[in-house]
mmCIF file of the C-alpha atoms, coordinates in Angstrom:
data_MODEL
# 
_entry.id   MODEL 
# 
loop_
_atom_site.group_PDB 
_atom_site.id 
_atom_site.type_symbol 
_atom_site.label_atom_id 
_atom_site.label_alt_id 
_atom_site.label_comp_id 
_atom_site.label_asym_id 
_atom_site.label_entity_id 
_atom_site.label_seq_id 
_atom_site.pdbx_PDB_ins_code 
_atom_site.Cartn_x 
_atom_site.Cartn_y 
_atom_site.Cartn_z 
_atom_site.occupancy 
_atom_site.B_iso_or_equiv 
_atom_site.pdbx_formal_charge 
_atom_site.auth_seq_id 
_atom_site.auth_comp_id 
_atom_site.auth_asym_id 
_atom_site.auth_atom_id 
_atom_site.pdbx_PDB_model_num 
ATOM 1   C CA . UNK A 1 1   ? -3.558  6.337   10.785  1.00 0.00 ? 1   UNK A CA 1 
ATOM 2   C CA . UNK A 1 2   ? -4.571  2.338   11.849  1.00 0.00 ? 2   UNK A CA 1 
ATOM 3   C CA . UNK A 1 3   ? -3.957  -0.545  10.705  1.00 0.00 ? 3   UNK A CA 1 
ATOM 4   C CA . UNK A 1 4   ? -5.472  -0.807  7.041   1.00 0.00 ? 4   UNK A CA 1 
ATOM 5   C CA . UNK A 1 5   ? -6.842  -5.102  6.242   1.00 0.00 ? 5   UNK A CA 1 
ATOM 6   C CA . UNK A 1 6   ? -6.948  -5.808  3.004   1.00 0.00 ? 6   UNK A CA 1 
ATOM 7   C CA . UNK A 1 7   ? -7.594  -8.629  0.617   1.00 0.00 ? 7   UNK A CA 1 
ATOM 8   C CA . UNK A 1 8   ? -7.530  -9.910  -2.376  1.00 0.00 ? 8   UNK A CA 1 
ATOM 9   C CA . UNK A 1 9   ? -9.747  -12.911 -4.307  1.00 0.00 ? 9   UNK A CA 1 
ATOM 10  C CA . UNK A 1 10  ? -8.789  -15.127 -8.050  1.00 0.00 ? 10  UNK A CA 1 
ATOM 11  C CA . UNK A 1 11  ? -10.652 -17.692 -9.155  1.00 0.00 ? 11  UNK A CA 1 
ATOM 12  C CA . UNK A 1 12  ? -9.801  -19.741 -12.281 1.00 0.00 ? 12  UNK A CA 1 
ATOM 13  C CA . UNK A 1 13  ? -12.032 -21.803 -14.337 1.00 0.00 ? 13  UNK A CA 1 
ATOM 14  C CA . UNK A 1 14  ? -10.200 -22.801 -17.117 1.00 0.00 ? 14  UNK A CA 1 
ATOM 15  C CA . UNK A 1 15  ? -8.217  -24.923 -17.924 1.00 0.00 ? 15  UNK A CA 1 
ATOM 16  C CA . UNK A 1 16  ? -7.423  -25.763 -14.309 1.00 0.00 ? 16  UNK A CA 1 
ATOM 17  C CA . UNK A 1 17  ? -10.349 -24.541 -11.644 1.00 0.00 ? 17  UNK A CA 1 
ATOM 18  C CA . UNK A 1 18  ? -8.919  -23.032 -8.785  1.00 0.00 ? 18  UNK A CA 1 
ATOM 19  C CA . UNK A 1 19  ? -8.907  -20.200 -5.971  1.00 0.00 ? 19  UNK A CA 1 
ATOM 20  C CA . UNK A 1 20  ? -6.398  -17.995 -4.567  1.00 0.00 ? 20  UNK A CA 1 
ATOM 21  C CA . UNK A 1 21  ? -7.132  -15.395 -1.538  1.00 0.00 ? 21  UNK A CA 1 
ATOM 22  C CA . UNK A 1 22  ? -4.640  -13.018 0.189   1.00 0.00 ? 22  UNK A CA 1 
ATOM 23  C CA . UNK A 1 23  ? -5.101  -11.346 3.710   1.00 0.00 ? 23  UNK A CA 1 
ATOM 24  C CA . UNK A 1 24  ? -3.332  -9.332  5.631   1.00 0.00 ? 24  UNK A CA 1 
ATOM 25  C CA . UNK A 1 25  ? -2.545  -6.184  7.103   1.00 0.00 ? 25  UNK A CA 1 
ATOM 26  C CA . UNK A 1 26  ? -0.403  -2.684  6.800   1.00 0.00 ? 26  UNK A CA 1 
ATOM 27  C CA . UNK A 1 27  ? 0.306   0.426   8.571   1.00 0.00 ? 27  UNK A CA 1 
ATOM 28  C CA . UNK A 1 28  ? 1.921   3.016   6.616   1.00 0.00 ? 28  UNK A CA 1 
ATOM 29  C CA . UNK A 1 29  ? 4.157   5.634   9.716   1.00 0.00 ? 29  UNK A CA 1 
ATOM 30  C CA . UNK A 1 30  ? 4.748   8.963   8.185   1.00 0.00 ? 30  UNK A CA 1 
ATOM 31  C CA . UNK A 1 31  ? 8.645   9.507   10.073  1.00 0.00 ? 31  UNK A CA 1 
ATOM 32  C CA . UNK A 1 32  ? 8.410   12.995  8.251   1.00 0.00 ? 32  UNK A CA 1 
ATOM 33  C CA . UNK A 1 33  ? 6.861   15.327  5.616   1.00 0.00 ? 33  UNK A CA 1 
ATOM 34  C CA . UNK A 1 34  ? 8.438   12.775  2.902   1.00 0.00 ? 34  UNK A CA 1 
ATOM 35  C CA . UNK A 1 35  ? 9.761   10.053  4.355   1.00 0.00 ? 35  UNK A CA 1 
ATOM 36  C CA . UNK A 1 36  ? 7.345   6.988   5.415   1.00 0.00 ? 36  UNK A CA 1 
ATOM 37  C CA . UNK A 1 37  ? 8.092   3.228   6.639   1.00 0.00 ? 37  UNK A CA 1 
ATOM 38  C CA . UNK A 1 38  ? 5.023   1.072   5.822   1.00 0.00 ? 38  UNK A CA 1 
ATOM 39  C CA . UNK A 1 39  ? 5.099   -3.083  7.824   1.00 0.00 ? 39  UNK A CA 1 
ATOM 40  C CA . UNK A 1 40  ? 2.848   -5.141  5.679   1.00 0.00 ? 40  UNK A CA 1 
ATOM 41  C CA . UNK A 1 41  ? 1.951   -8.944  6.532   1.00 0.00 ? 41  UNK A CA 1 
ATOM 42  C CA . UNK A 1 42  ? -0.363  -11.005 4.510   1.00 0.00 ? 42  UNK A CA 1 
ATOM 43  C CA . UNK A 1 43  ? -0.533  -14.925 4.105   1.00 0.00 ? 43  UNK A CA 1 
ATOM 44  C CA . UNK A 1 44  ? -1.960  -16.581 0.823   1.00 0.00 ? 44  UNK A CA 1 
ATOM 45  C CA . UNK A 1 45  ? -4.355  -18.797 1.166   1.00 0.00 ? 45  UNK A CA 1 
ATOM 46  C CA . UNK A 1 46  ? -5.878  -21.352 -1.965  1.00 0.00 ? 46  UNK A CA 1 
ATOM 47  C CA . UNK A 1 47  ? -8.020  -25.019 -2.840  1.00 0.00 ? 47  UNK A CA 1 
ATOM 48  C CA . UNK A 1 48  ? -6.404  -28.017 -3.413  1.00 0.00 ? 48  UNK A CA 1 
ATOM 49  C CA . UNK A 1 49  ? -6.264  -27.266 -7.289  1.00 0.00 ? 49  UNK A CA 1 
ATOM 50  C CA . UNK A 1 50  ? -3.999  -24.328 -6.793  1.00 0.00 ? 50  UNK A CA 1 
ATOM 51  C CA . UNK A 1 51  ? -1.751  -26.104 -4.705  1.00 0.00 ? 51  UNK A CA 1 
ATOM 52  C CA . UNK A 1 52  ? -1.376  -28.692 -7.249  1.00 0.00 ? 52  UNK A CA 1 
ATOM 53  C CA . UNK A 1 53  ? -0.772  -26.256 -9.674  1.00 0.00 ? 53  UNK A CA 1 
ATOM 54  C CA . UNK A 1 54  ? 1.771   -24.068 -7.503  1.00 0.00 ? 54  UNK A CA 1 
ATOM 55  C CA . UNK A 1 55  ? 3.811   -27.254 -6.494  1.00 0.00 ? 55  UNK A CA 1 
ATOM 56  C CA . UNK A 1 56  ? 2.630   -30.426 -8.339  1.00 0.00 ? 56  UNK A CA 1 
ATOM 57  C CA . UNK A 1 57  ? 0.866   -33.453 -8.076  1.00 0.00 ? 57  UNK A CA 1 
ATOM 58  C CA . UNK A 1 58  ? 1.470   -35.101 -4.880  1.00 0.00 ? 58  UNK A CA 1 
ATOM 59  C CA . UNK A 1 59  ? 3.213   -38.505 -5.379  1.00 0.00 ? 59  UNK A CA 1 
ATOM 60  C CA . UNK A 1 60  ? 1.090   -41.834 -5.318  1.00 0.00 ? 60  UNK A CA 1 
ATOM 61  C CA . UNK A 1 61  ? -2.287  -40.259 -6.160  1.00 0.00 ? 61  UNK A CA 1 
ATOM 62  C CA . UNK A 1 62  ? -2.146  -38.085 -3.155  1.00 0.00 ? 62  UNK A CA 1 
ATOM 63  C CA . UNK A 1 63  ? -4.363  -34.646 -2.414  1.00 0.00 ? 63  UNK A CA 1 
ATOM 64  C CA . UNK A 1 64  ? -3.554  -31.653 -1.134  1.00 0.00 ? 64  UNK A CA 1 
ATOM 65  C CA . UNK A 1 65  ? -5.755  -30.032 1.856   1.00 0.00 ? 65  UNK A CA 1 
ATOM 66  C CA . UNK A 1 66  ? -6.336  -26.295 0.583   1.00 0.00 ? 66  UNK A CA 1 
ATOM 67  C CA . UNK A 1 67  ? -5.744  -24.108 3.089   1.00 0.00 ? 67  UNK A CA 1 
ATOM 68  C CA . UNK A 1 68  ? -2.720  -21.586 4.247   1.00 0.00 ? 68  UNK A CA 1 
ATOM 69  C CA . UNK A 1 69  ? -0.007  -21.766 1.285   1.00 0.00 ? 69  UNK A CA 1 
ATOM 70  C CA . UNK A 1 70  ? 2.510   -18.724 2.445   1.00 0.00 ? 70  UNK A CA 1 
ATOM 71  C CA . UNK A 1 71  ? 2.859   -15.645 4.921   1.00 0.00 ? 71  UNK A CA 1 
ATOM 72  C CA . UNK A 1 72  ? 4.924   -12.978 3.696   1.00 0.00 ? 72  UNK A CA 1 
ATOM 73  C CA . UNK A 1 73  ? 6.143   -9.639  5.695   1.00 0.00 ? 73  UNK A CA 1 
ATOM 74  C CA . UNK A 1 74  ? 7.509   -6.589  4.213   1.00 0.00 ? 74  UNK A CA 1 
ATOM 75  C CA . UNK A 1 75  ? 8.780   -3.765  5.466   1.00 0.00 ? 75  UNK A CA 1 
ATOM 76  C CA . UNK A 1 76  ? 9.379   -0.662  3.363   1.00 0.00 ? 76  UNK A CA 1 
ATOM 77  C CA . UNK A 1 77  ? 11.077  2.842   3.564   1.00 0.00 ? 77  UNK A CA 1 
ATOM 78  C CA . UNK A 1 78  ? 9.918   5.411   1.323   1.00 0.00 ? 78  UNK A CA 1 
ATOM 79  C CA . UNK A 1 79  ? 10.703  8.749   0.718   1.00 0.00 ? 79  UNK A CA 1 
ATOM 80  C CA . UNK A 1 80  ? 7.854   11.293  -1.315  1.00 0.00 ? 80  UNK A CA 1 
ATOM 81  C CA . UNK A 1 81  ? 10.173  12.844  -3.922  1.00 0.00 ? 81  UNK A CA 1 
ATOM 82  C CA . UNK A 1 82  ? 6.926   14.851  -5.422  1.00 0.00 ? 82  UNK A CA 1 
ATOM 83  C CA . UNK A 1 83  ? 3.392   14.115  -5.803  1.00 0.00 ? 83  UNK A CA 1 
ATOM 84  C CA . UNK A 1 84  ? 4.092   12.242  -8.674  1.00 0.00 ? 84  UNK A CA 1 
ATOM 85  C CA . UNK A 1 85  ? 6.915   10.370  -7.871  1.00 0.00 ? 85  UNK A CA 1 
ATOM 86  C CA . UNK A 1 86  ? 8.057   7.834   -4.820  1.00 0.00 ? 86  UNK A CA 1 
ATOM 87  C CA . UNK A 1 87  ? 11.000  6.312   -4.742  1.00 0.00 ? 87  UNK A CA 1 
ATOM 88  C CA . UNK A 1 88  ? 10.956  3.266   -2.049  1.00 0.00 ? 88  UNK A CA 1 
ATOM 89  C CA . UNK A 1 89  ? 13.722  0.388   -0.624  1.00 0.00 ? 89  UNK A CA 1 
ATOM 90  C CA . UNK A 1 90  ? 11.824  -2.660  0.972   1.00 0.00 ? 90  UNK A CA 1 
ATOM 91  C CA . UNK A 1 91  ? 12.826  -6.438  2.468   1.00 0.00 ? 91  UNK A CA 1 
ATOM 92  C CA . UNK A 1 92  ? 10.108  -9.170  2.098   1.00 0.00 ? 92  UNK A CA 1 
ATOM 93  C CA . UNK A 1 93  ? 10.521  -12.592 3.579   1.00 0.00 ? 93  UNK A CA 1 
ATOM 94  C CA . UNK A 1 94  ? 8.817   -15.221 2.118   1.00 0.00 ? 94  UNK A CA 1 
ATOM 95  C CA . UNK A 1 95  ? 7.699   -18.361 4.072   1.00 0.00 ? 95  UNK A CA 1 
ATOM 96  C CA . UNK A 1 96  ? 5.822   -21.672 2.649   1.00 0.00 ? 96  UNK A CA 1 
ATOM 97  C CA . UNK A 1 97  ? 4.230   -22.629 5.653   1.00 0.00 ? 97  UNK A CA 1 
ATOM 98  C CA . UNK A 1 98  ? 2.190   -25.712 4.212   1.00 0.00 ? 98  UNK A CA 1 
ATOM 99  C CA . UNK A 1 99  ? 4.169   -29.137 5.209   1.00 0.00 ? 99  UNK A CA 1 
ATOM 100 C CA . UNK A 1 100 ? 2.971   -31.013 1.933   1.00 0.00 ? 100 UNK A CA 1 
ATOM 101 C CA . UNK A 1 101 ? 4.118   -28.067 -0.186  1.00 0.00 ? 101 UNK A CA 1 
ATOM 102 C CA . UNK A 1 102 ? 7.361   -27.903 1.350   1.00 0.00 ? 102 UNK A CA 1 
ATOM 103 C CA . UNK A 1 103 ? 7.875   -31.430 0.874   1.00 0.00 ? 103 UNK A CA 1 
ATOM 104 C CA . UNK A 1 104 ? 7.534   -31.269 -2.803  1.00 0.00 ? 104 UNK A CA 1 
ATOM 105 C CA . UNK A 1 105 ? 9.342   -27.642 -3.469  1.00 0.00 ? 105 UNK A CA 1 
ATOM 106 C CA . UNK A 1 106 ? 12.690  -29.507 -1.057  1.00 0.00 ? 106 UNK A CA 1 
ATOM 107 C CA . UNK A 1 107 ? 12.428  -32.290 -3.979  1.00 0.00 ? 107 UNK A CA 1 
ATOM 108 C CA . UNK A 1 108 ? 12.741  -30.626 -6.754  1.00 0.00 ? 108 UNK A CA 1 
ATOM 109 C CA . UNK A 1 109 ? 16.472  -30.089 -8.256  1.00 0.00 ? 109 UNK A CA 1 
ATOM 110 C CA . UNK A 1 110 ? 15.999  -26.520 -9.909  1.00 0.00 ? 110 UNK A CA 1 
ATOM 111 C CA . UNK A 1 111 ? 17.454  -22.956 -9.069  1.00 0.00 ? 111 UNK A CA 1 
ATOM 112 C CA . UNK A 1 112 ? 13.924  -22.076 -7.574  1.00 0.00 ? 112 UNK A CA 1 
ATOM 113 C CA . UNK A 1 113 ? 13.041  -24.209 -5.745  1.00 0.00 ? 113 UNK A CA 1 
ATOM 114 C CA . UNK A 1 114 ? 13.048  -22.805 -2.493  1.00 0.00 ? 114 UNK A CA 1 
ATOM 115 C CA . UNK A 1 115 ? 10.715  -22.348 0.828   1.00 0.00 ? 115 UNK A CA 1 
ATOM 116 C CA . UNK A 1 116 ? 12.086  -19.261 2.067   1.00 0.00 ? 116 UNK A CA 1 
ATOM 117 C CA . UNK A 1 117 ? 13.180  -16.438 0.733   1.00 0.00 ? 117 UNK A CA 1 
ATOM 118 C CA . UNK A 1 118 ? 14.326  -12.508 1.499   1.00 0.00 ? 118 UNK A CA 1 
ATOM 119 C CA . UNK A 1 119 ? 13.862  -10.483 -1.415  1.00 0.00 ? 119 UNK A CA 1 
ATOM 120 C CA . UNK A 1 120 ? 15.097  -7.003  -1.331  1.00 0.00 ? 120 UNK A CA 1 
ATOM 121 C CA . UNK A 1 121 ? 13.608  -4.670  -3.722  1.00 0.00 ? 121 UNK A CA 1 
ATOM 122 C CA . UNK A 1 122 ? 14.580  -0.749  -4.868  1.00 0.00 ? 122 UNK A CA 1 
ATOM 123 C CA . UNK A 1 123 ? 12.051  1.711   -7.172  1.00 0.00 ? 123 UNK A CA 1 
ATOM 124 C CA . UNK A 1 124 ? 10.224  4.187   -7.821  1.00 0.00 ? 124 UNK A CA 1 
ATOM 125 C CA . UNK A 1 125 ? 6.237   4.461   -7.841  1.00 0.00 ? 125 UNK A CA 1 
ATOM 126 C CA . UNK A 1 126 ? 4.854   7.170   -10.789 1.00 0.00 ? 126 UNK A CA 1 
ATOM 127 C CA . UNK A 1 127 ? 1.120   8.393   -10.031 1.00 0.00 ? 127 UNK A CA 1 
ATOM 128 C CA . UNK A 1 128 ? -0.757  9.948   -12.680 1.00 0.00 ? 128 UNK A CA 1 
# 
């Protein structure tokens, strides 16, 4: 019934050495028997290697500072269809917060290449 932290640790060593953490926070409200809506916010965090490797080499020899790389909310609506089976509806924005990594993601010229983003997502969970 409070707020539930959470986190979550990778570390590469090969063939690039790097490290990735995520932290953040969720609180799942039970509006009924079945039907829950669940806020989640988290920001990833990582070294200068997995910057590089998210978004690039800097231009003209430049370095990245590692540090905050995103902060992402969702929220979610979900309704318990049986003990086995969820099916959910969420919204997550997605935020690049880190000024050097914008920089580079605004230069590049492909579909993807973007620093914020809503992503709506429909489903169903299966527990076993």
């Amino acid at each position: 019934p409070y707020l539930t932290p959470f986190y979550l640790l990778r570390r590469s060593s090969h063939p690039t050495e790097w490290f990735y953490a995520r932290t953040g926070i969720r609180r799942k409200f039970a509006l009924t028997d079945t039907i829950a809506f669940t806020p989640e916010f988290y920001a990833e965090n990582g070294n200068e290697f997995l910057f590089e490797r998210r978004y690039g080499a800097k231009p003209n020899g430049g370095h990245y500072h590692g540090g905050l790389m995103t902060l992402n909310l969702i929220l979610e609506l979900s309704w318990k269809v049986s003990n086995m089976a969820t099916v959910y509806a969420n919204v997550h924005q997605f935020d690049v917060t880190n000024d050097d990594a914008r920089e580079r993601i605004k230069a590049r010229k492909t579909v993807s290449a973007v620093r914020d983003l809503t992503i709506g997502a429909v489903g169903i969970r299966f527990r076993f």
